Every structure is written in structure tokens, then in C-alpha cells.
């Protein structure tokens, strides 16, 4: 990719074709001290109120800069590397991390160790990359005092508060408003499918775990949906087409949102799964279509509930697990509260937190 000049026109050469760059596109990027605030990198002028009939009076390329003068009297030196980095309209930082498929054979996933100032280290960068690859990551030895999980989450980005509070305590209790607060087995599910937007990342921090049961289970929704797509394209199709209603009701709120069980992006590629069979309501479709839908959902549920697709482990005190709630389903096995305490704390953050942190660390360590 290269920037070239022809008379007073600026072109972008991508190796295959030549495309003229709109003079106003360049004028918007003028970055002298009168035009751009150094500290915030925000504009000191408003291009939306300017006349877009801008013409380039002169242009030169010198020492990695495009020197350009416009007909409104403004001259500027624009960094060619910076301009060229804008020619891709894709978010290459996150998209360049490819998802790794996994099932019960998953081994050797690296656990990370908490240390002071972790959040500003190269280790944190590696931790986030691993999170985007597998959809979850475990950090050992995270302090448990004073709801440290909230501090942990806020050191990456910002806690996303939900109807369960800023953070929530997973202990069995009387009169629970969610089965999480019982001692029962909980099948694989994603959290808060009834929220718009659905919280992106769940953190679960083990404070105490004295019981012999209560194992954590994880299933990769990405691997499972790709498997279904291959093995039963029709089932996959209907699950990516039909939107179901997810609903949560308690004394103070009614939350509701509609989505496909497997949600695809604009390129028909995996984007998100939602699965919470305790609170989904399928619309009233034609009987034949519903027949297909129920069969497909059963197939998906069988895959989610199959031991072949599940990893099962016990969270130790001070383990903190981050899970992509748009990709990975979680559950737990039942436990006997007579055996001792089991106490986990949880909270949510969104992808802008982890993505923002990752971009920052890449910039900081020149990665
Ligand atoms: Fe959950």
C-alpha cells in the first residue's frame, strides 16, 4: 500500500488499483497544533460544519510525510504511515486473533498468575490474547479481600452493572431469584440473554470452595455451532434464523430481548450464542417450522450438554475466571452445602474494556 501523487491529486495504490483520496478526507486529518489537541488527539475544529469543496493547491511527499496545502490557506504535514494505517476499515487488532476451537480434549491452556501492576504488563497483553483465542482465561492467586473482583474488573475497563448489582455473590441462599443461588446442578448456559446488549464478559472469582462437588463446566459455543453447521446444516440454518424471546422478571423489573440462538454477523459468520432454556420463549410459528426448530434446538442442546464438548474443573480459592459470555457457556455440578462453604463472586465487563486495554498494551509495548 502506497500513497502517490499526480499533479495536485493524491492517490492510494493498493498494488492492484489506484484510487484518488478525497481532498476533504485529507483536510479532516490536518494535525498541526492549531488543529489537533496533542494530549487528547481530538480535533480543535469541526469538519462537519465546513464546506467540503476543498481543493489541494500543492502537494509533495518528503521523508515519510505528505506536505499538503489546501485552498482555504491551511498547510499541513501528514504522516504517511498514519494515513496508510487508516485504509483498512477492519479492526485488525481483535480480528487478527483467531479463535481456537476446543472440546473436552482441551489441554495445556495457560493459566496466568496475578501480580501487582499486572494490568500494565506484557503478561496482561498475553492474557487478553489467550482470552480472545479460547473465550476464557483463568488467573490464579487473585486477592479476595474487599470485593477485589470489582477492582480487578475496573483495572481492565469498567464494571457493567446489571440487575444482580455491581457484583454478585454466588452462595446458596433462601428465596433465590436465580438458580445460581441454590446448590443445584446448572446446565450449560449464557448469562443475561434477556439484556440488550448482553453483558460481554463474565468474571467469576472463587473466594472459598470447601465442597467436593460444585465443579465448574465450560462449553465452547463457537466450536459447537461450527460442528452443527457441518453435521446438520438445516438445523444450523433454522437456529440462525428464528429469533426467540428471552425474558427475566422479578419484583422490580421485566427485561426482555429477542435473538437467534446462534447469531451471525453480516458475513454470515459466528458472532454470538445465547442459550438459557429456563427463560426462552419461541414465537408462535407454523407447526412444521416449529417442528424443525424444536428438533434443531434439541440437537444443539444435546451438543451443549455432551461430556465430549465440556471441560470440567474445580475453581480453587483465589482463582479468577474470565469468560466470553457471547461465546462460552458455563454451568456447574451440584454440591452438598453440609460439606462446607462454596462462595464465588461475579461481575461483568464489556468488550470495549478488554479491546481498549489490548490496543493500549499493543501501543505501549510496540507489539
Ligand atoms: Fe450463569
mmCIF file of C-alpha atoms and ligand atoms in Angstrom:
data_model
loop_
_atom_site.group_PDB
_atom_site.id
_atom_site.type_symbol
_atom_site.label_atom_id
_atom_site.label_comp_id
_atom_site.label_asym_id
_atom_site.label_seq_id
_atom_site.Cartn_x
_atom_site.Cartn_y
_atom_site.Cartn_z
ATOM 1 C CA UNK A 1 0.000 0.000 0.000
ATOM 2 C CA UNK A 2 1.389 3.309 -1.003
ATOM 3 C CA UNK A 3 0.458 6.950 -1.341
ATOM 4 C CA UNK A 4 1.325 8.544 -4.686
ATOM 5 C CA UNK A 5 0.963 11.963 -6.274
ATOM 6 C CA UNK A 6 -0.086 13.036 -9.717
ATOM 7 C CA UNK A 7 -0.134 16.785 -10.150
ATOM 8 C CA UNK A 8 -2.082 18.020 -7.143
ATOM 9 C CA UNK A 9 -4.047 14.854 -6.675
ATOM 10 C CA UNK A 10 -3.241 12.268 -4.020
ATOM 11 C CA UNK A 11 -3.728 8.592 -4.794
ATOM 12 C CA UNK A 12 -3.745 5.409 -2.806
ATOM 13 C CA UNK A 13 -2.115 2.453 -4.554
ATOM 14 C CA UNK A 14 -3.108 -0.902 -3.052
ATOM 15 C CA UNK A 15 -0.993 -2.900 -5.503
ATOM 16 C CA UNK A 16 -3.937 -3.635 -7.743
ATOM 17 C CA UNK A 17 -5.583 -0.316 -8.403
ATOM 18 C CA UNK A 18 -5.172 3.388 -7.942
ATOM 19 C CA UNK A 19 -7.775 5.310 -6.024
ATOM 20 C CA UNK A 20 -7.914 9.065 -5.582
ATOM 21 C CA UNK A 21 -8.104 10.232 -1.995
ATOM 22 C CA UNK A 22 -10.737 12.886 -1.464
ATOM 23 C CA UNK A 23 -9.060 16.220 -0.601
ATOM 24 C CA UNK A 24 -11.529 16.764 2.235
ATOM 25 C CA UNK A 25 -10.579 13.365 3.737
ATOM 26 C CA UNK A 26 -7.025 14.711 3.978
ATOM 27 C CA UNK A 27 -8.152 18.146 5.186
ATOM 28 C CA UNK A 28 -10.042 16.455 8.065
ATOM 29 C CA UNK A 29 -6.753 14.846 9.147
ATOM 30 C CA UNK A 30 -4.740 18.060 9.382
ATOM 31 C CA UNK A 31 -2.898 17.704 12.662
ATOM 32 C CA UNK A 32 -0.830 20.821 13.388
ATOM 33 C CA UNK A 33 -1.108 22.272 16.885
ATOM 34 C CA UNK A 34 -3.852 24.674 15.832
ATOM 35 C CA UNK A 35 -5.917 21.784 14.554
ATOM 36 C CA UNK A 36 -5.359 18.870 16.912
ATOM 37 C CA UNK A 37 -5.018 18.784 20.676
ATOM 38 C CA UNK A 38 -1.787 16.872 21.367
ATOM 39 C CA UNK A 39 -2.898 15.377 24.678
ATOM 40 C CA UNK A 40 -6.311 14.057 23.703
ATOM 41 C CA UNK A 41 -5.671 13.623 19.966
ATOM 42 C CA UNK A 42 -9.040 15.310 19.443
ATOM 43 C CA UNK A 43 -9.776 17.878 16.769
ATOM 44 C CA UNK A 44 -9.834 21.573 17.591
ATOM 45 C CA UNK A 45 -12.024 22.247 14.551
ATOM 46 C CA UNK A 46 -15.344 20.854 13.358
ATOM 47 C CA UNK A 47 -15.177 19.449 9.815
ATOM 48 C CA UNK A 48 -18.927 18.751 9.808
ATOM 49 C CA UNK A 49 -19.672 22.485 9.543
ATOM 50 C CA UNK A 50 -17.037 23.155 6.878
ATOM 51 C CA UNK A 51 -17.698 23.421 3.183
ATOM 52 C CA UNK A 52 -16.429 20.158 1.679
ATOM 53 C CA UNK A 53 -15.437 21.857 -1.601
ATOM 54 C CA UNK A 54 -11.800 21.689 -0.652
ATOM 55 C CA UNK A 55 -9.073 21.641 -3.283
ATOM 56 C CA UNK A 56 -5.400 20.780 -2.923
ATOM 57 C CA UNK A 57 -3.222 23.663 -4.126
ATOM 58 C CA UNK A 58 0.068 21.838 -3.739
ATOM 59 C CA UNK A 59 1.349 18.508 -2.515
ATOM 60 C CA UNK A 60 4.761 16.869 -2.007
ATOM 61 C CA UNK A 61 5.989 13.676 -0.459
ATOM 62 C CA UNK A 62 9.123 14.050 1.666
ATOM 63 C CA UNK A 63 10.738 11.979 4.417
ATOM 64 C CA UNK A 64 7.676 9.905 5.153
ATOM 65 C CA UNK A 65 5.322 12.885 5.179
ATOM 66 C CA UNK A 66 2.748 14.240 2.787
ATOM 67 C CA UNK A 67 3.141 18.023 2.692
ATOM 68 C CA UNK A 68 -0.086 19.473 1.534
ATOM 69 C CA UNK A 69 -1.570 22.953 1.076
ATOM 70 C CA UNK A 70 -5.314 23.466 0.716
ATOM 71 C CA UNK A 71 -7.266 26.265 -0.951
ATOM 72 C CA UNK A 72 -8.531 27.526 2.415
ATOM 73 C CA UNK A 73 -4.962 28.520 3.288
ATOM 74 C CA UNK A 74 -4.233 25.590 5.602
ATOM 75 C CA UNK A 75 -0.925 23.751 5.190
ATOM 76 C CA UNK A 76 -0.029 20.532 6.916
ATOM 77 C CA UNK A 77 2.447 17.659 7.119
ATOM 78 C CA UNK A 78 0.668 14.327 7.354
ATOM 79 C CA UNK A 79 2.449 11.161 8.478
ATOM 80 C CA UNK A 80 2.187 8.629 5.611
ATOM 81 C CA UNK A 81 2.260 5.590 7.921
ATOM 82 C CA UNK A 82 -0.595 7.012 9.930
ATOM 83 C CA UNK A 83 -2.650 7.677 6.807
ATOM 84 C CA UNK A 84 -1.974 4.228 5.369
ATOM 85 C CA UNK A 85 -2.993 2.544 8.620
ATOM 86 C CA UNK A 86 -6.448 4.005 8.069
ATOM 87 C CA UNK A 87 -7.018 2.385 4.702
ATOM 88 C CA UNK A 88 -8.184 -0.837 6.232
ATOM 89 C CA UNK A 89 -11.681 -0.359 7.615
ATOM 90 C CA UNK A 90 -11.415 -3.516 9.682
ATOM 91 C CA UNK A 91 -10.472 -3.707 13.319
ATOM 92 C CA UNK A 92 -7.307 -5.665 12.700
ATOM 93 C CA UNK A 93 -6.253 -5.909 16.329
ATOM 94 C CA UNK A 94 -9.145 -8.056 17.505
ATOM 95 C CA UNK A 95 -9.899 -9.729 14.164
ATOM 96 C CA UNK A 96 -6.284 -10.839 13.815
ATOM 97 C CA UNK A 97 -6.646 -13.096 16.863
ATOM 98 C CA UNK A 98 -8.141 -16.296 15.541
ATOM 99 C CA UNK A 99 -10.471 -18.291 17.689
ATOM 100 C CA UNK A 100 -9.222 -21.729 18.700
ATOM 101 C CA UNK A 101 -11.810 -24.484 18.770
ATOM 102 C CA UNK A 102 -11.845 -26.744 21.806
ATOM 103 C CA UNK A 103 -13.788 -29.535 23.466
ATOM 104 C CA UNK A 104 -13.221 -31.959 26.351
ATOM 105 C CA UNK A 105 -9.767 -32.781 24.939
ATOM 106 C CA UNK A 106 -8.584 -29.275 25.665
ATOM 107 C CA UNK A 107 -5.244 -29.383 27.448
ATOM 108 C CA UNK A 108 -2.389 -27.061 28.202
ATOM 109 C CA UNK A 109 -4.317 -23.836 28.320
ATOM 110 C CA UNK A 110 -2.012 -21.427 30.019
ATOM 111 C CA UNK A 111 -3.155 -20.140 33.381
ATOM 112 C CA UNK A 112 -1.917 -16.730 34.368
ATOM 113 C CA UNK A 113 -0.617 -15.656 37.752
ATOM 114 C CA UNK A 114 -1.760 -12.474 39.425
ATOM 115 C CA UNK A 115 0.921 -10.000 40.417
ATOM 116 C CA UNK A 116 0.986 -6.358 41.393
ATOM 117 C CA UNK A 117 0.601 -3.983 38.435
ATOM 118 C CA UNK A 118 -0.439 -6.917 36.243
ATOM 119 C CA UNK A 119 -2.739 -4.643 34.260
ATOM 120 C CA UNK A 120 0.110 -2.639 32.732
ATOM 121 C CA UNK A 121 2.357 -5.557 31.812
ATOM 122 C CA UNK A 122 3.114 -7.551 28.679
ATOM 123 C CA UNK A 123 1.685 -10.527 30.598
ATOM 124 C CA UNK A 124 -1.678 -8.754 30.592
ATOM 125 C CA UNK A 125 -1.464 -8.445 26.819
ATOM 126 C CA UNK A 126 -0.792 -12.185 26.525
ATOM 127 C CA UNK A 127 -3.631 -12.902 28.928
ATOM 128 C CA UNK A 128 -6.090 -10.930 26.786
ATOM 129 C CA UNK A 129 -4.891 -12.598 23.578
ATOM 130 C CA UNK A 130 -5.407 -16.001 25.216
ATOM 131 C CA UNK A 131 -8.872 -14.877 26.308
ATOM 132 C CA UNK A 132 -9.811 -13.978 22.724
ATOM 133 C CA UNK A 133 -8.400 -17.260 21.422
ATOM 134 C CA UNK A 134 -10.235 -19.593 23.792
ATOM 135 C CA UNK A 135 -13.103 -17.455 25.051
ATOM 136 C CA UNK A 136 -11.960 -17.833 28.648
ATOM 137 C CA UNK A 137 -8.904 -17.449 30.807
ATOM 138 C CA UNK A 138 -8.052 -18.298 34.419
ATOM 139 C CA UNK A 139 -5.896 -16.088 36.597
ATOM 140 C CA UNK A 140 -4.513 -17.711 39.775
ATOM 141 C CA UNK A 141 -3.844 -16.112 43.098
ATOM 142 C CA UNK A 142 -6.038 -13.021 42.748
ATOM 143 C CA UNK A 143 -6.573 -11.278 46.134
ATOM 144 C CA UNK A 144 -10.012 -11.867 47.609
ATOM 145 C CA UNK A 145 -10.277 -9.083 50.192
ATOM 146 C CA UNK A 146 -12.864 -6.270 49.948
ATOM 147 C CA UNK A 147 -14.600 -7.480 46.806
ATOM 148 C CA UNK A 148 -11.306 -7.303 44.931
ATOM 149 C CA UNK A 149 -13.067 -8.577 41.805
ATOM 150 C CA UNK A 150 -14.549 -5.107 41.304
ATOM 151 C CA UNK A 151 -11.107 -3.514 41.482
ATOM 152 C CA UNK A 152 -9.769 -6.191 39.138
ATOM 153 C CA UNK A 153 -12.530 -5.539 36.585
ATOM 154 C CA UNK A 154 -12.129 -1.775 36.851
ATOM 155 C CA UNK A 155 -8.399 -2.103 36.241
ATOM 156 C CA UNK A 156 -9.157 -3.559 32.804
ATOM 157 C CA UNK A 157 -12.118 -1.328 31.988
ATOM 158 C CA UNK A 158 -15.388 -0.629 33.779
ATOM 159 C CA UNK A 159 -17.736 -2.938 35.599
ATOM 160 C CA UNK A 160 -21.027 -3.362 33.802
ATOM 161 C CA UNK A 161 -23.713 -3.185 36.458
ATOM 162 C CA UNK A 162 -26.759 -5.436 35.987
ATOM 163 C CA UNK A 163 -29.939 -6.272 37.878
ATOM 164 C CA UNK A 164 -27.724 -8.500 40.067
ATOM 165 C CA UNK A 165 -25.758 -5.459 41.192
ATOM 166 C CA UNK A 166 -22.245 -4.170 40.567
ATOM 167 C CA UNK A 167 -21.016 -7.579 41.615
ATOM 168 C CA UNK A 168 -22.921 -10.593 42.880
ATOM 169 C CA UNK A 169 -22.218 -13.256 45.476
ATOM 170 C CA UNK A 170 -22.805 -16.824 44.353
ATOM 171 C CA UNK A 171 -23.779 -18.645 47.540
ATOM 172 C CA UNK A 172 -26.832 -20.737 48.168
ATOM 173 C CA UNK A 173 -29.479 -18.626 49.861
ATOM 174 C CA UNK A 174 -33.136 -18.812 50.788
ATOM 175 C CA UNK A 175 -35.689 -17.274 48.410
ATOM 176 C CA UNK A 176 -33.267 -17.057 45.463
ATOM 177 C CA UNK A 177 -34.213 -15.026 42.345
ATOM 178 C CA UNK A 178 -31.947 -17.186 40.198
ATOM 179 C CA UNK A 179 -30.977 -20.866 40.314
ATOM 180 C CA UNK A 180 -27.325 -19.780 40.601
ATOM 181 C CA UNK A 181 -28.103 -19.079 44.256
ATOM 182 C CA UNK A 182 -29.087 -22.680 45.015
ATOM 183 C CA UNK A 183 -26.992 -25.860 45.390
ATOM 184 C CA UNK A 184 -28.496 -27.468 42.263
ATOM 185 C CA UNK A 185 -26.744 -28.655 39.135
ATOM 186 C CA UNK A 186 -26.840 -25.919 36.499
ATOM 187 C CA UNK A 187 -26.584 -26.929 32.858
ATOM 188 C CA UNK A 188 -24.578 -25.007 30.271
ATOM 189 C CA UNK A 189 -25.975 -21.550 29.623
ATOM 190 C CA UNK A 190 -25.004 -17.989 28.824
ATOM 191 C CA UNK A 191 -25.880 -15.227 31.270
ATOM 192 C CA UNK A 192 -28.360 -12.389 30.891
ATOM 193 C CA UNK A 193 -29.603 -13.286 27.391
ATOM 194 C CA UNK A 194 -32.595 -11.010 28.039
ATOM 195 C CA UNK A 195 -30.449 -7.867 28.262
ATOM 196 C CA UNK A 196 -29.769 -5.537 25.374
ATOM 197 C CA UNK A 197 -26.843 -5.566 24.931
ATOM 198 C CA UNK A 198 -25.993 -8.851 26.618
ATOM 199 C CA UNK A 199 -23.049 -8.354 29.030
ATOM 200 C CA UNK A 200 -19.960 -9.453 27.122
ATOM 201 C CA UNK A 201 -17.643 -10.938 29.710
ATOM 202 C CA UNK A 202 -18.398 -12.615 32.998
ATOM 203 C CA UNK A 203 -15.802 -12.766 35.733
ATOM 204 C CA UNK A 204 -16.113 -15.375 38.456
ATOM 205 C CA UNK A 205 -13.805 -15.227 41.419
ATOM 206 C CA UNK A 206 -13.568 -18.153 43.804
ATOM 207 C CA UNK A 207 -13.369 -16.947 47.402
ATOM 208 C CA UNK A 208 -13.988 -20.221 49.221
ATOM 209 C CA UNK A 209 -14.559 -23.748 47.968
ATOM 210 C CA UNK A 210 -14.666 -26.493 50.584
ATOM 211 C CA UNK A 211 -17.193 -28.829 48.946
ATOM 212 C CA UNK A 212 -16.334 -31.934 46.935
ATOM 213 C CA UNK A 213 -18.880 -31.130 44.185
ATOM 214 C CA UNK A 214 -19.608 -27.756 42.647
ATOM 215 C CA UNK A 215 -17.284 -28.231 39.665
ATOM 216 C CA UNK A 216 -17.284 -25.514 37.023
ATOM 217 C CA UNK A 217 -18.157 -26.574 33.493
ATOM 218 C CA UNK A 218 -17.474 -24.746 30.232
ATOM 219 C CA UNK A 219 -18.577 -25.439 26.662
ATOM 220 C CA UNK A 220 -17.386 -23.561 23.580
ATOM 221 C CA UNK A 221 -20.464 -22.261 21.754
ATOM 222 C CA UNK A 222 -18.270 -21.428 18.761
ATOM 223 C CA UNK A 223 -16.939 -24.997 18.377
ATOM 224 C CA UNK A 224 -20.404 -26.466 18.879
ATOM 225 C CA UNK A 225 -22.125 -24.214 16.340
ATOM 226 C CA UNK A 226 -19.414 -24.857 13.740
ATOM 227 C CA UNK A 227 -19.844 -28.584 14.380
ATOM 228 C CA UNK A 228 -23.607 -28.314 13.936
ATOM 229 C CA UNK A 229 -23.147 -26.312 10.734
ATOM 230 C CA UNK A 230 -21.086 -29.169 9.301
ATOM 231 C CA UNK A 231 -23.148 -32.081 10.597
ATOM 232 C CA UNK A 232 -26.654 -30.700 10.167
ATOM 233 C CA UNK A 233 -26.795 -27.546 8.006
ATOM 234 C CA UNK A 234 -30.600 -27.385 8.148
ATOM 235 C CA UNK A 235 -30.677 -27.404 11.925
ATOM 236 C CA UNK A 236 -27.946 -24.775 11.929
ATOM 237 C CA UNK A 237 -29.911 -22.670 9.450
ATOM 238 C CA UNK A 238 -33.109 -22.549 11.458
ATOM 239 C CA UNK A 239 -31.243 -21.756 14.676
ATOM 240 C CA UNK A 240 -29.535 -18.850 12.945
ATOM 241 C CA UNK A 241 -32.880 -17.619 11.538
ATOM 242 C CA UNK A 242 -35.517 -17.805 14.261
ATOM 243 C CA UNK A 243 -35.439 -15.122 16.912
ATOM 244 C CA UNK A 244 -36.631 -16.190 20.330
ATOM 245 C CA UNK A 245 -37.686 -14.023 23.235
ATOM 246 C CA UNK A 246 -35.596 -14.116 26.404
ATOM 247 C CA UNK A 247 -37.264 -12.806 29.488
ATOM 248 C CA UNK A 248 -36.388 -12.114 33.106
ATOM 249 C CA UNK A 249 -38.929 -10.992 35.679
ATOM 250 C CA UNK A 250 -38.564 -10.087 39.314
ATOM 251 C CA UNK A 251 -40.224 -7.691 41.746
ATOM 252 C CA UNK A 252 -38.748 -4.540 40.261
ATOM 253 C CA UNK A 253 -38.053 -5.139 36.579
ATOM 254 C CA UNK A 254 -39.066 -7.014 33.438
ATOM 255 C CA UNK A 255 -36.210 -7.472 30.994
ATOM 256 C CA UNK A 256 -36.789 -8.807 27.513
ATOM 257 C CA UNK A 257 -34.779 -9.201 24.315
ATOM 258 C CA UNK A 258 -35.065 -11.192 21.088
ATOM 259 C CA UNK A 259 -32.283 -13.076 19.349
ATOM 260 C CA UNK A 260 -31.385 -16.181 17.373
ATOM 261 C CA UNK A 261 -29.776 -18.971 19.434
ATOM 262 C CA UNK A 262 -26.815 -18.714 17.051
ATOM 263 C CA UNK A 263 -26.366 -15.152 15.899
ATOM 264 C CA UNK A 264 -24.270 -14.497 12.777
ATOM 265 C CA UNK A 265 -22.561 -11.323 11.628
ATOM 266 C CA UNK A 266 -23.041 -9.514 8.298
ATOM 267 C CA UNK A 267 -20.679 -12.042 6.648
ATOM 268 C CA UNK A 268 -22.769 -14.963 7.941
ATOM 269 C CA UNK A 269 -20.028 -15.859 10.375
ATOM 270 C CA UNK A 270 -20.260 -16.724 14.044
ATOM 271 C CA UNK A 271 -20.942 -13.741 16.242
ATOM 272 C CA UNK A 272 -22.747 -14.797 19.402
ATOM 273 C CA UNK A 273 -24.667 -17.580 21.071
ATOM 274 C CA UNK A 274 -27.395 -17.221 23.653
ATOM 275 C CA UNK A 275 -28.630 -20.249 25.494
ATOM 276 C CA UNK A 276 -30.697 -20.263 28.639
ATOM 277 C CA UNK A 277 -33.520 -22.772 28.336
ATOM 278 C CA UNK A 278 -35.085 -21.658 31.607
ATOM 279 C CA UNK A 279 -36.118 -18.330 30.190
ATOM 280 C CA UNK A 280 -36.518 -18.516 26.416
ATOM 281 C CA UNK A 281 -39.845 -18.308 24.570
ATOM 282 C CA UNK A 282 -40.083 -19.424 20.960
ATOM 283 C CA UNK A 283 -42.526 -17.412 18.827
ATOM 284 C CA UNK A 284 -45.737 -18.992 17.511
ATOM 285 C CA UNK A 285 -44.604 -20.139 14.063
ATOM 286 C CA UNK A 286 -46.211 -22.561 11.609
ATOM 287 C CA UNK A 287 -46.409 -26.030 13.103
ATOM 288 C CA UNK A 288 -43.975 -27.541 10.579
ATOM 289 C CA UNK A 289 -41.440 -24.825 11.141
ATOM 290 C CA UNK A 290 -41.707 -25.186 14.900
ATOM 291 C CA UNK A 291 -41.290 -28.899 14.469
ATOM 292 C CA UNK A 292 -37.979 -28.267 12.708
ATOM 293 C CA UNK A 293 -36.974 -25.668 15.252
ATOM 294 C CA UNK A 294 -37.590 -27.929 18.247
ATOM 295 C CA UNK A 295 -35.630 -30.758 16.651
ATOM 296 C CA UNK A 296 -32.756 -28.398 15.867
ATOM 297 C CA UNK A 297 -32.770 -26.939 19.371
ATOM 298 C CA UNK A 298 -32.721 -30.436 20.858
ATOM 299 C CA UNK A 299 -29.700 -31.242 18.714
ATOM 300 C CA UNK A 300 -27.935 -28.080 19.831
ATOM 301 C CA UNK A 301 -28.814 -28.761 23.450
ATOM 302 C CA UNK A 302 -27.503 -32.333 23.175
ATOM 303 C CA UNK A 303 -24.207 -30.982 21.863
ATOM 304 C CA UNK A 304 -24.012 -28.369 24.616
ATOM 305 C CA UNK A 305 -24.782 -30.999 27.255
ATOM 306 C CA UNK A 306 -22.463 -33.661 25.857
ATOM 307 C CA UNK A 307 -19.452 -34.523 28.009
ATOM 308 C CA UNK A 308 -17.428 -34.608 24.796
ATOM 309 C CA UNK A 309 -17.770 -30.864 24.449
ATOM 310 C CA UNK A 310 -17.346 -29.904 28.067
ATOM 311 C CA UNK A 311 -14.332 -29.082 30.176
ATOM 312 C CA UNK A 312 -14.846 -29.608 33.894
ATOM 313 C CA UNK A 313 -12.608 -28.380 36.684
ATOM 314 C CA UNK A 314 -12.689 -27.139 40.209
ATOM 315 C CA UNK A 315 -12.040 -23.491 40.887
ATOM 316 C CA UNK A 316 -9.611 -23.091 43.779
ATOM 317 C CA UNK A 317 -9.790 -20.181 46.182
ATOM 318 C CA UNK A 318 -8.236 -17.054 44.562
ATOM 319 C CA UNK A 319 -8.840 -18.356 41.015
ATOM 320 C CA UNK A 320 -10.495 -15.740 38.849
ATOM 321 C CA UNK A 321 -12.054 -16.875 35.576
ATOM 322 C CA UNK A 322 -12.961 -14.528 32.720
ATOM 323 C CA UNK A 323 -15.472 -15.954 30.236
ATOM 324 C CA UNK A 324 -16.722 -14.587 26.928
ATOM 325 C CA UNK A 325 -20.453 -14.626 27.606
ATOM 326 C CA UNK A 326 -21.185 -14.282 23.882
ATOM 327 C CA UNK A 327 -19.242 -17.447 23.091
ATOM 328 C CA UNK A 328 -18.691 -19.767 26.039
ATOM 329 C CA UNK A 329 -21.470 -21.462 28.021
ATOM 330 C CA UNK A 330 -20.911 -22.149 31.669
ATOM 331 C CA UNK A 331 -22.516 -24.352 34.301
ATOM 332 C CA UNK A 332 -21.711 -26.181 37.497
ATOM 333 C CA UNK A 333 -22.299 -29.535 39.120
ATOM 334 C CA UNK A 334 -24.424 -29.812 42.242
ATOM 335 C CA UNK A 335 -22.875 -29.724 45.666
ATOM 336 C CA UNK A 336 -23.669 -30.521 49.268
ATOM 337 C CA UNK A 337 -23.662 -27.405 51.479
ATOM 338 C CA UNK A 338 -23.201 -29.632 54.553
ATOM 339 C CA UNK A 339 -19.637 -30.326 53.408
ATOM 340 C CA UNK A 340 -18.521 -26.749 53.792
ATOM 341 C CA UNK A 341 -18.581 -23.344 52.186
ATOM 342 C CA UNK A 342 -18.717 -22.545 48.488
ATOM 343 C CA UNK A 343 -18.536 -18.855 47.741
ATOM 344 C CA UNK A 344 -17.901 -17.239 44.378
ATOM 345 C CA UNK A 345 -18.159 -13.593 43.407
ATOM 346 C CA UNK A 346 -19.060 -12.463 39.934
ATOM 347 C CA UNK A 347 -19.333 -9.353 37.804
ATOM 348 C CA UNK A 348 -19.466 -8.338 34.161
ATOM 349 C CA UNK A 349 -17.413 -6.147 31.876
ATOM 350 C CA UNK A 350 -17.899 -5.374 28.200
ATOM 351 C CA UNK A 351 -15.702 -5.961 25.176
ATOM 352 C CA UNK A 352 -14.796 -2.286 24.897
ATOM 353 C CA UNK A 353 -12.897 -2.720 28.185
ATOM 354 C CA UNK A 354 -10.775 -5.654 27.019
ATOM 355 C CA UNK A 355 -10.378 -4.325 23.478
ATOM 356 C CA UNK A 356 -9.374 -0.885 24.724
ATOM 357 C CA UNK A 357 -6.854 -2.424 27.108
ATOM 358 C CA UNK A 358 -5.438 -4.671 24.414
ATOM 359 C CA UNK A 359 -4.950 -1.776 21.971
ATOM 360 C CA UNK A 360 -3.304 0.254 24.725
ATOM 361 C CA UNK A 361 -0.876 -2.568 25.621
ATOM 362 C CA UNK A 362 -0.015 -3.160 21.964
ATOM 363 C CA UNK A 363 0.824 0.534 21.627
ATOM 364 C CA UNK A 364 2.761 0.557 24.898
ATOM 365 C CA UNK A 365 4.920 -2.489 24.092
ATOM 366 C CA UNK A 366 5.075 -1.870 20.358
ATOM 367 C CA UNK A 367 3.558 -5.262 19.581
HETATM 368 FE FE1 LIG B 1 -24.608 -18.140 34.854
#
